[in-house]
């Protein structure tokens, strides 16, 4: 094999060193490097002064961010890429830097400290289950951290439901978190009433967001566990956003049965999920999400559309099931009772 | 901005989640997934049985390895890529899976737990310095883990020195580690004598390797710190492989002066390093190595060729300085006294 065709070990090293990418992005967000550059502070000594970093540390971090595609560099000046400009500068309305507060918090990352044992067991460590109890502070962090991420999906759900033309509707938002999915529907339809279910600590975030968005009078909260709390009846719409992936298929079917009982005839369950193709290795982000669920939950997964349809049918939904792709890596699946 | 030109947040998520790539590769090496597939065990249930993993965990891990480019998948069968076949199957003579024992050991990775503070300080945490003391077990791990990686560079150094035609030569191998660079020269030139300097624990690895390679009678060891130990005199060749990057420039100059005093007139110092281009952001692997040195050392760096030449000149070397690129991401720089 000659040098030109001999494989390079670079992908092996790049993968072993990948954890440094995570750390570098987290630090850059903490130090507001992207915001500094967006403000025109584009040379090492000035960025260092603005961010409170040393010149040596700032120079090496900015070069590294350039190498991994989050900055560009010309001479001694750095510039944002289209992605870092839109998503990582605090000057951007689409800023999502806060997602790191949840995604790379020590409470979440520790699930990958011993992935080998997790693969052997086939499930998270007993003490590691992120969905085990309502006292877990990280769901409050999640609700606060992920809010900015969710708006494109929330608007897409409103469109898919044609909510503005739906008239008087009762909406149940299960594991509401930040509450954004319900509150956006309430904003788009002044006759919509929302019941948001979640653990008490998390609901304070949902309540804050409903107030900010001017729909607090039409958002009621029910605190408790989604599997045991009483939902009420005769809902037109039930939102199940980013929830099913935490559970195994039998548990999902049980929950969907409960959702079915809460819906009016002809009512719709709206599922937002990472939905990989049937090959389970594409598209990359949706498919890769399975590993997160392996590490962090007892039996969760990123389910394919065929799997979701099977669970929906098993739960007794007999109407149409439609899938709607999004500008984000998730998919909306709407099941009619 | 329409959907087609709107930037995607995918790179942001991919970077936040990058630590999972590290964990997945480490687990796959631990579980010998690549070796199993190389042996023809290519379906989930069979790989799981061979590796002692659960089917669920193995399925999700193999899919993830496919997503990140280390496996391919057709139907329910996985296959190696050219890179994982050459570098990650234990059946391959070029297997480098052991590098993870050093690269992603907890002792090394913890330097990235609080990179923000490191960037602020501009240097590793006082307790974090990987080059601070001779008692550090991780240099023994390094010497054992990295041996398989070093052979291509060792052979290239032998070629660059035309060592087979060099006649009777005295070689000093500073911070010899696995000792491979010196022992390969001794193998290629039966008149070569090698003095290997390193900390005592590490030298046991060098001695083992010299014995395995049949040159133990021409490899002598001197244990101690490279900055304080007496090297001896009249060396023809001094090897400084993967060493300078741990230190700041003033310290490197001091060491190079000491190397100069140990060399004969016309003798050659052989430096093996990650050498980024002057832009400091290419090629990616050499340039990215600066971040590792920021996190793990007081003042180390990946030095450009101009910086190396400046340090070599400041240390009093007046002969030619030549650079030789390698099939690996490093560069050989040879400085004549």
XYZ file of C-alpha atoms in Angstrom:
674
model
C 0.000 0.000 0.000
C 1.591 3.316 -0.974
C 1.470 6.478 1.096
C -1.385 7.962 -0.932
C -3.777 5.074 -0.266
C -2.617 4.079 3.221
C -5.339 5.005 5.738
C -4.503 7.855 8.103
C -4.876 7.405 11.875
C -6.185 10.976 12.063
C -9.831 9.955 12.594
C -8.744 7.768 15.518
C -6.919 10.625 17.227
C -9.598 13.122 16.338
C -12.178 10.857 17.983
C -10.085 10.163 21.091
C -9.508 13.929 21.430
C -13.145 14.842 20.656
C -13.901 15.592 24.321
C -11.655 18.651 23.950
C -14.128 20.112 21.427
C -16.861 19.968 24.041
C -14.643 21.644 26.639
C -13.489 24.344 24.217
C -17.022 25.294 23.173
C -18.210 25.365 26.783
C -15.307 27.669 27.730
C -15.847 29.902 24.716
C -19.508 30.341 25.678
C -18.584 30.941 29.345
C -16.007 33.563 28.304
C -18.351 35.124 25.704
C -15.698 34.806 22.996
C -18.292 34.750 20.204
C -20.131 37.762 21.591
C -16.832 39.664 21.901
C -15.947 38.982 18.275
C -19.468 39.915 17.171
C -18.932 43.279 18.917
C -15.810 43.841 16.806
C -13.281 42.746 19.423
C -11.374 40.483 17.079
C -7.712 40.358 18.175
C -6.272 38.157 20.906
C -5.224 40.859 23.352
C -8.564 42.643 23.059
C -10.647 39.475 23.300
C -8.592 38.466 26.346
C -9.237 41.821 28.015
C -12.986 41.670 27.234
C -13.381 38.078 28.458
C -11.049 38.150 31.451
C -8.866 35.475 29.898
C -5.082 35.407 29.636
C -3.595 36.230 26.228
C -1.963 32.806 25.968
C -5.150 30.969 26.874
C -7.287 33.140 24.612
C -4.925 32.769 21.646
C -4.874 28.985 21.956
C -8.637 28.743 22.502
C -9.470 30.996 19.523
C -7.093 29.037 17.278
C -8.706 25.801 18.426
C -12.201 27.190 17.746
C -10.968 28.054 14.251
C -9.657 24.530 13.714
C -13.009 22.989 14.697
C -14.972 25.328 12.426
C -16.563 27.760 14.884
C -14.372 30.762 13.993
C -12.320 31.860 11.000
C -8.951 33.616 11.145
C -7.215 36.035 8.800
C -3.837 37.347 9.928
C -4.259 38.147 13.617
C -8.012 38.744 13.438
C -10.764 36.253 14.164
C -14.263 36.304 12.690
C -17.498 34.438 13.369
C -18.788 31.759 11.014
C -22.438 31.950 9.894
C -23.290 29.334 12.558
C -21.423 30.920 15.468
C -22.795 34.329 14.482
C -26.379 33.088 14.546
C -26.269 30.664 17.485
C -23.352 31.575 19.766
C -23.273 35.377 19.937
C -25.472 36.862 22.630
C -26.254 39.648 20.174
C -28.225 37.174 18.062
C -31.910 36.556 18.810
C -31.263 32.888 17.957
C -28.532 32.568 20.630
C -28.468 29.027 22.050
C -25.291 29.147 24.149
C -27.332 28.333 27.251
C -28.014 24.788 26.009
C -24.575 23.904 27.316
C -25.825 24.522 30.868
C -27.816 21.332 30.458
C -26.062 19.361 27.698
C -22.603 19.502 29.235
C -23.408 19.836 32.906
C -21.425 17.431 35.093
C -24.714 15.723 36.092
C -25.293 14.790 32.446
C -21.723 14.145 31.275
C -20.943 11.725 34.097
C -23.172 9.164 32.340
C -20.347 8.731 29.839
C -17.575 8.203 32.390
C -17.971 4.442 32.123
C -19.843 3.796 28.915
C -18.283 0.334 28.652
C -20.239 -0.863 31.689
C -23.364 0.768 30.280
C -22.987 -1.119 26.994
C -22.460 -4.348 28.957
C -25.579 -3.770 31.078
C -27.604 -2.302 28.205
C -29.017 0.379 30.463
C -27.985 3.336 32.573
C -26.466 2.786 36.002
C -29.222 2.527 38.665
C -28.057 5.770 40.253
C -27.729 7.436 36.854
C -31.270 7.370 35.518
C -32.128 10.959 34.569
C -35.874 10.293 34.590
C -36.056 8.584 37.956
C -37.436 11.249 40.243
C -39.153 14.570 40.364
C -36.568 16.095 42.656
C -33.923 16.241 39.987
C -32.715 19.776 39.608
C -31.432 19.137 36.089
C -34.942 19.247 34.658
C -35.241 22.803 35.897
C -31.858 23.515 34.299
C -33.128 21.827 31.149
C -36.276 23.933 31.087
C -34.269 27.140 31.435
C -31.360 26.135 29.191
C -33.295 24.740 26.269
C -35.974 27.415 25.888
C -34.192 29.319 23.086
C -33.771 26.102 21.112
C -37.393 25.205 21.036
C -39.014 28.149 19.278
C -38.572 26.895 15.693
C -40.159 23.548 16.623
C -42.955 25.250 18.587
C -43.833 27.449 15.607
C -43.747 24.430 13.292
C -46.157 22.551 15.560
C -48.525 25.536 15.499
C -48.399 25.473 11.691
C -48.830 21.705 11.439
C -51.939 21.903 13.653
C -53.233 25.000 11.822
C -53.883 26.151 15.360
C -55.001 29.671 14.459
C -58.055 28.205 12.693
C -58.821 25.561 15.309
C -61.313 27.587 17.335
C -61.929 26.707 20.972
C -59.382 24.026 21.924
C -58.245 22.360 25.121
C -54.569 21.483 25.037
C -52.674 19.189 27.403
C -48.897 19.742 27.517
C -47.256 16.668 29.097
C -43.850 17.139 30.717
C -44.205 20.734 29.649
C -40.726 21.807 30.813
C -40.255 25.394 29.656
C -43.913 25.282 28.571
C -43.089 26.863 25.241
C -44.985 24.431 23.061
C -48.257 25.081 24.860
C -47.778 28.816 25.242
C -46.988 29.312 21.549
C -50.252 27.546 20.675
C -52.070 29.784 23.170
C -50.488 32.861 21.580
C -51.546 31.809 18.108
C -55.099 30.947 19.144
C -56.841 33.220 21.676
C -59.471 30.526 22.316
C -56.902 27.912 23.320
C -56.606 26.785 26.930
C -53.531 24.900 28.081
C -52.996 22.481 30.958
C -49.258 22.045 31.604
C -48.161 18.916 33.489
C -44.703 18.615 35.046
C -42.880 18.360 38.331
C -43.406 21.392 40.593
C -39.896 22.887 40.283
C -40.058 22.704 36.511
C -43.529 24.245 36.346
C -42.193 27.475 37.840
C -40.221 27.904 34.596
C -43.297 27.141 32.478
C -45.334 29.645 34.504
C -42.658 32.335 34.079
C -42.592 31.768 30.340
C -46.387 31.838 30.039
C -46.410 35.178 31.872
C -43.641 36.606 29.642
C -45.613 35.588 26.586
C -48.817 37.143 27.869
C -50.906 33.971 28.081
C -50.679 33.199 31.803
C -54.469 33.463 32.187
C -54.962 30.574 29.772
C -52.218 28.273 31.063
C -53.087 26.152 34.089
C -50.548 23.841 35.706
C -50.926 20.359 37.162
C -47.916 19.199 39.101
C -46.935 15.586 39.302
C -45.540 12.645 37.430
C -46.895 12.215 33.904
C -47.487 8.510 34.526
C -49.521 8.880 37.720
C -51.146 12.309 37.683
C -54.787 12.721 36.579
C -54.813 14.579 33.232
C -58.526 15.323 32.967
C -60.605 14.588 29.833
C -61.861 15.887 26.500
C -58.657 17.440 25.266
C -58.428 18.364 21.601
C -54.660 18.229 21.533
C -52.073 16.488 23.707
C -48.421 17.550 23.349
C -45.798 14.866 23.959
C -42.642 16.753 23.106
C -39.207 15.228 23.693
C -40.683 12.792 26.153
C -41.155 9.319 24.647
C -37.425 8.863 23.988
C -36.804 8.483 27.719
C -38.817 5.240 27.942
C -38.938 1.733 26.525
C -41.629 0.819 24.030
C -43.982 -0.888 26.504
C -43.877 2.185 28.748
C -44.506 4.474 25.776
C -47.550 2.397 24.783
C -48.887 2.649 28.344
C -48.454 6.409 28.292
C -50.042 6.712 24.847
C -53.049 4.724 26.097
C -53.426 7.214 28.933
C -53.099 10.071 26.428
C -55.773 8.411 24.280
C -58.158 8.327 27.226
C -57.625 12.061 27.808
C -58.390 12.948 24.178
C -61.763 13.636 22.619
C -62.736 11.383 19.718
C -60.838 12.822 16.752
C -58.375 14.532 19.109
C -54.729 14.666 18.188
C -51.540 13.600 19.988
C -48.535 15.640 18.857
C -45.224 13.846 19.287
C -41.925 15.722 18.839
C -38.953 13.389 18.610
C -35.541 12.607 17.189
C -36.648 10.144 14.504
C -33.849 8.277 12.747
C -34.362 6.573 9.400
C -35.027 2.833 9.413
C -31.253 2.212 8.946
C -30.834 3.780 12.445
C -27.580 5.517 11.363
C -29.050 8.536 9.543
C -29.626 11.410 9.751
C -26.634 11.708 12.084
C -28.015 13.850 14.894
C -31.327 12.052 15.279
C -29.655 8.644 15.040
C -26.821 9.521 17.432
C -29.365 10.488 20.074
C -29.850 6.775 20.862
C -26.472 6.747 22.594
C -27.549 9.579 24.902
C -30.634 7.583 25.855
C -28.599 4.393 26.362
C -26.322 6.213 28.787
C -28.928 8.244 30.645
C -32.121 6.174 30.826
C -33.199 2.617 31.673
C -34.688 1.819 28.271
C -35.146 4.951 26.172
C -34.229 5.307 22.516
C -34.557 7.413 19.393
C -37.462 5.609 17.726
C -37.937 5.246 13.987
C -41.216 6.264 12.390
C -42.154 2.579 12.011
C -41.586 2.031 15.733
C -43.614 5.123 16.664
C -46.479 4.053 14.389
C -46.478 0.599 15.952
C -46.652 2.048 19.473
C -49.384 4.491 18.449
C -51.441 1.659 16.959
C -50.845 -0.567 19.994
C -52.206 2.235 22.193
C -55.489 2.169 20.284
C -55.184 5.248 18.049
C -57.117 4.402 14.919
C -56.904 7.671 12.962
C -54.333 9.004 10.550
C -50.641 9.334 11.560
C -48.655 12.058 9.777
C -44.976 13.027 9.995
C -43.708 16.564 9.463
C -40.038 17.388 9.192
C -38.620 20.495 10.801
C -35.787 22.971 10.228
C -34.250 21.369 13.348
C -33.085 17.732 13.557
C -36.419 16.600 15.004
C -39.689 15.377 13.482
C -43.314 16.071 14.425
C -45.607 13.050 14.379
C -49.339 13.729 14.712
C -51.622 10.825 15.625
C -55.404 11.166 15.505
C -57.470 9.164 17.998
C -33.100 34.381 5.147
C -34.749 31.318 3.603
C -34.458 27.774 4.893
C -31.790 26.834 2.361
C -29.346 29.544 3.438
C -30.208 29.740 7.129
C -27.300 28.316 9.137
C -27.952 25.019 10.909
C -27.286 24.659 14.645
C -25.993 21.153 13.969
C -22.297 22.064 14.409
C -23.124 23.573 17.811
C -24.832 20.397 19.024
C -22.260 18.167 17.401
C -19.528 20.064 19.275
C -21.354 20.055 22.615
C -21.930 16.296 22.202
C -18.376 15.597 20.959
C -17.328 14.087 24.301
C -19.624 11.168 23.475
C -17.388 10.292 20.507
C -14.449 9.894 22.864
C -16.463 7.698 25.219
C -17.834 5.564 22.369
C -14.398 4.891 20.876
C -12.915 4.062 24.268
C -15.757 1.592 24.952
C -15.487 0.047 21.492
C -11.766 -0.549 22.032
C -12.400 -1.924 25.551
C -15.069 -4.279 24.200
C -12.962 -5.253 21.128
C -15.825 -4.401 18.787
C -13.455 -3.727 15.869
C -11.552 -6.947 16.424
C -14.828 -8.900 16.595
C -16.000 -7.473 13.279
C -12.574 -8.125 11.725
C -13.014 -11.768 12.749
C -16.301 -11.888 10.840
C -18.598 -11.407 13.824
C -20.676 -8.720 12.182
C -24.236 -8.864 13.570
C -25.434 -7.304 16.817
C -26.291 -10.471 18.708
C -22.996 -12.132 17.762
C -20.882 -9.055 18.506
C -22.670 -8.741 21.854
C -21.916 -12.374 22.711
C -18.237 -12.017 21.676
C -17.727 -8.761 23.599
C -19.794 -9.484 26.686
C -22.070 -6.556 25.927
C -25.875 -6.477 26.005
C -27.635 -6.568 22.630
C -29.252 -3.180 23.240
C -25.975 -1.550 24.247
C -24.051 -3.174 21.403
C -26.649 -2.204 18.794
C -26.646 1.437 19.900
C -22.850 1.582 20.174
C -22.287 0.025 16.726
C -24.815 2.387 15.151
C -23.086 5.328 16.816
C -19.667 4.142 15.575
C -21.188 4.024 12.086
C -22.515 7.574 12.419
C -19.080 8.888 13.430
C -17.331 7.106 10.561
C -15.560 4.224 12.307
C -17.848 1.457 10.983
C -20.151 1.015 8.021
C -23.507 -0.759 8.062
C -25.455 -2.648 5.399
C -28.723 -4.199 6.499
C -28.016 -5.754 9.881
C -24.303 -6.277 9.262
C -21.468 -3.970 10.287
C -18.106 -3.669 8.563
C -14.816 -1.968 9.346
C -13.703 1.167 7.524
C -10.158 1.246 6.087
C -9.070 3.233 9.171
C -10.696 1.058 11.820
C -9.445 -2.044 10.011
C -5.862 -0.823 10.055
C -5.697 0.921 13.431
C -8.421 -0.467 15.699
C -8.530 -4.224 15.066
C -6.128 -6.226 17.191
C -5.567 -8.436 14.150
C -3.764 -5.538 12.451
C -0.025 -5.072 13.019
C -0.696 -1.306 13.003
C -3.224 -1.576 15.903
C -3.113 1.572 18.046
C -6.104 1.003 20.337
C -3.803 1.159 23.355
C -3.193 4.887 22.844
C -6.514 5.430 24.593
C -4.976 4.086 27.816
C -2.989 7.307 27.918
C -4.947 9.807 25.806
C -8.272 9.324 27.546
C -7.166 8.217 30.983
C -8.949 10.083 33.789
C -5.577 11.580 34.852
C -5.304 13.262 31.443
C -8.938 14.109 30.738
C -9.473 15.862 34.065
C -7.379 18.758 32.708
C -10.394 19.684 30.600
C -12.941 19.638 33.425
C -12.526 23.369 33.942
C -10.934 24.711 30.786
C -12.474 28.123 31.395
C -10.271 28.672 34.447
C -7.285 27.402 32.476
C -7.919 29.941 29.713
C -8.256 32.675 32.347
C -4.986 31.689 34.034
C -3.214 30.901 30.759
C -1.637 27.812 32.280
C -2.506 24.463 33.797
C -3.730 24.239 37.381
C -0.757 23.975 39.792
C -1.800 20.440 40.745
C -2.441 19.553 37.111
C 0.983 19.913 35.537
C 1.731 16.628 33.774
C 5.474 17.319 33.610
C 5.963 18.287 37.231
C 7.483 15.203 38.786
C 9.200 11.959 38.041
C 6.818 9.947 40.173
C 3.958 10.333 37.769
C 2.701 6.938 36.746
C 1.117 8.329 33.579
C 4.493 8.549 31.851
C 4.873 4.804 32.292
C 1.363 4.404 30.860
C 2.382 6.737 28.050
C 5.505 4.731 27.281
C 3.496 1.504 27.088
C 0.409 2.923 25.379
C 2.111 4.931 22.667
C 4.734 2.433 21.503
C 2.716 1.147 18.516
C 2.156 4.702 17.321
C 5.775 5.633 17.124
C 7.206 3.143 14.662
C 6.492 5.137 11.463
C 8.173 8.224 12.934
C 11.103 6.173 14.260
C 11.705 4.671 10.817
C 11.455 8.105 9.210
C 14.050 9.494 11.620
C 16.378 6.617 10.727
C 15.947 7.474 7.047
C 16.373 11.222 7.555
C 19.655 10.609 9.418
C 20.751 7.978 6.860
C 21.693 6.105 10.008
C 22.714 2.891 8.283
C 25.613 4.715 6.614
C 26.616 6.780 9.662
C 29.292 4.377 10.998
C 30.207 4.471 14.670
C 27.747 6.863 16.389
C 26.914 7.788 19.949
C 23.218 8.622 20.366
C 21.580 10.350 23.326
C 17.800 9.740 23.624
C 16.333 12.384 25.952
C 13.073 11.536 27.723
C 13.320 8.253 25.887
C 9.950 6.942 27.094
C 9.337 3.673 25.242
C 12.901 4.048 23.894
C 11.773 3.186 20.388
C 13.520 6.053 18.628
C 16.923 5.077 19.968
C 16.442 1.336 19.578
C 15.335 1.628 15.948
C 18.533 3.576 15.201
C 20.543 0.879 16.999
C 18.815 -1.803 14.932
C 19.583 -0.020 11.694
C 23.210 0.643 12.578
C 25.137 -2.113 14.409
C 27.838 0.423 15.376
C 25.380 2.735 17.136
C 25.401 3.067 20.928
C 22.435 4.639 22.696
C 22.166 6.390 26.060
C 18.496 6.627 27.102
C 17.579 9.270 29.687
C 14.279 9.201 31.543
C 12.723 8.724 34.951
C 13.419 5.312 36.472
C 9.884 3.861 36.159
C 9.726 4.844 32.512
C 13.174 3.400 31.733
C 11.947 -0.089 32.612
C 9.705 0.164 29.528
C 12.605 1.377 27.375
C 14.781 -1.467 28.634
C 12.062 -4.036 27.883
C 11.671 -2.695 24.364
C 15.433 -2.648 23.733
C 15.601 -6.294 24.803
C 12.650 -7.254 22.573
C 14.347 -5.571 19.634
C 17.643 -7.336 20.283
C 19.764 -4.264 20.986
C 19.850 -4.295 24.798
C 23.666 -4.591 24.804
C 23.987 -1.238 23.026
C 21.353 0.697 24.994
C 22.499 2.141 28.322
C 20.116 4.018 30.604
C 20.642 7.119 32.726
C 17.821 7.799 35.129
C 16.888 11.281 36.170
C 15.336 14.533 35.074
C 16.394 15.732 31.614
C 17.077 19.222 32.957
C 19.365 18.212 35.807
C 20.953 14.875 34.919
C 24.503 14.735 33.464
C 24.225 13.643 29.795
C 27.881 13.041 29.058
C 29.704 14.422 25.988
C 30.666 13.873 22.366
C 27.347 12.588 21.111
C 26.815 12.450 17.354
C 23.051 12.543 17.633
C 20.674 13.767 20.346
C 17.010 12.752 20.075
C 14.454 15.216 21.452
C 11.217 13.517 20.500
C 7.856 14.838 21.678
C 9.553 16.716 24.473
C 9.924 20.439 23.702
C 6.138 20.972 23.460
C 5.851 20.545 27.232
C 7.889 23.692 27.959
C 7.913 27.419 27.317
C 10.389 28.863 24.868
C 12.970 30.038 27.428
C 13.025 26.569 28.980
C 13.380 24.970 25.539
C 16.354 27.243 24.770
C 17.996 26.271 28.063
C 17.528 22.595 27.249
C 18.809 23.047 23.690
C 21.928 24.765 25.090
C 22.518 21.726 27.288
C 21.972 19.464 24.264
C 24.465 21.578 22.299
C 27.104 21.055 24.990
C 26.585 17.286 24.804
C 27.024 17.191 21.014
C 30.266 16.896 19.066
C 31.001 19.722 16.649
C 28.851 18.905 13.607
C 26.590 16.727 15.747
C 22.856 16.751 15.136
C 19.859 17.378 17.371
C 16.748 15.571 16.089
C 13.496 17.190 17.165
C 10.156 15.407 16.615
C 7.194 17.708 17.141
C 3.690 18.739 16.208
C 4.592 21.725 14.023
C 1.663 23.890 12.942
C 1.900 26.264 10.010
C 2.577 29.927 10.751
C -1.196 30.596 10.746
C -1.355 28.321 13.844
C -4.677 26.828 12.700
C -3.406 24.250 10.167
C -2.825 21.408 9.703
C -5.612 20.590 12.159
C -4.027 17.931 14.337
C -0.673 19.643 14.812
C -2.334 23.010 15.448
C -4.969 21.611 17.830
C -2.227 20.136 19.988
C -1.651 23.599 21.496
C -4.877 23.219 23.475
C -3.629 19.983 25.031
C -0.457 21.760 26.117
C -2.425 24.740 27.464
C -4.511 22.429 29.631
C -1.778 20.079 30.790
C 1.448 22.095 31.131
C 2.612 25.391 32.622
C 3.841 26.917 29.350
C 4.113 24.308 26.616
C 2.883 24.717 23.056
C 2.913 23.323 19.530
C 5.695 25.466 18.051
C 5.848 26.634 14.456
C 8.990 26.010 12.398
C 9.923 29.697 12.741
C 9.672 29.436 16.537
C 11.731 26.246 16.604
C 14.402 27.811 14.382
C 14.560 30.857 16.640
C 15.012 28.689 19.751
C 17.633 26.544 17.994
C 19.582 29.656 16.970
C 19.261 31.189 20.447
C 20.766 28.010 21.889
C 23.884 28.513 19.759
C 23.367 25.982 16.967
C 25.031 27.502 13.914
C 24.625 24.714 11.333
C 21.865 23.886 8.942
C 18.275 23.306 10.149
C 16.140 20.998 8.010
C 12.486 19.964 8.318
C 11.146 16.586 7.159
C 7.466 15.807 7.016
C 6.162 12.410 8.048
C 3.271 10.090 7.204
C 2.014 10.963 10.717
C 0.889 14.473 11.795
C 4.343 15.314 13.165
C 7.483 16.851 11.663
C 11.171 16.015 12.126
C 13.468 19.015 12.526
C 17.218 18.323 12.390
C 19.571 21.003 13.709
C 23.329 20.740 13.198
C 25.589 22.184 15.880
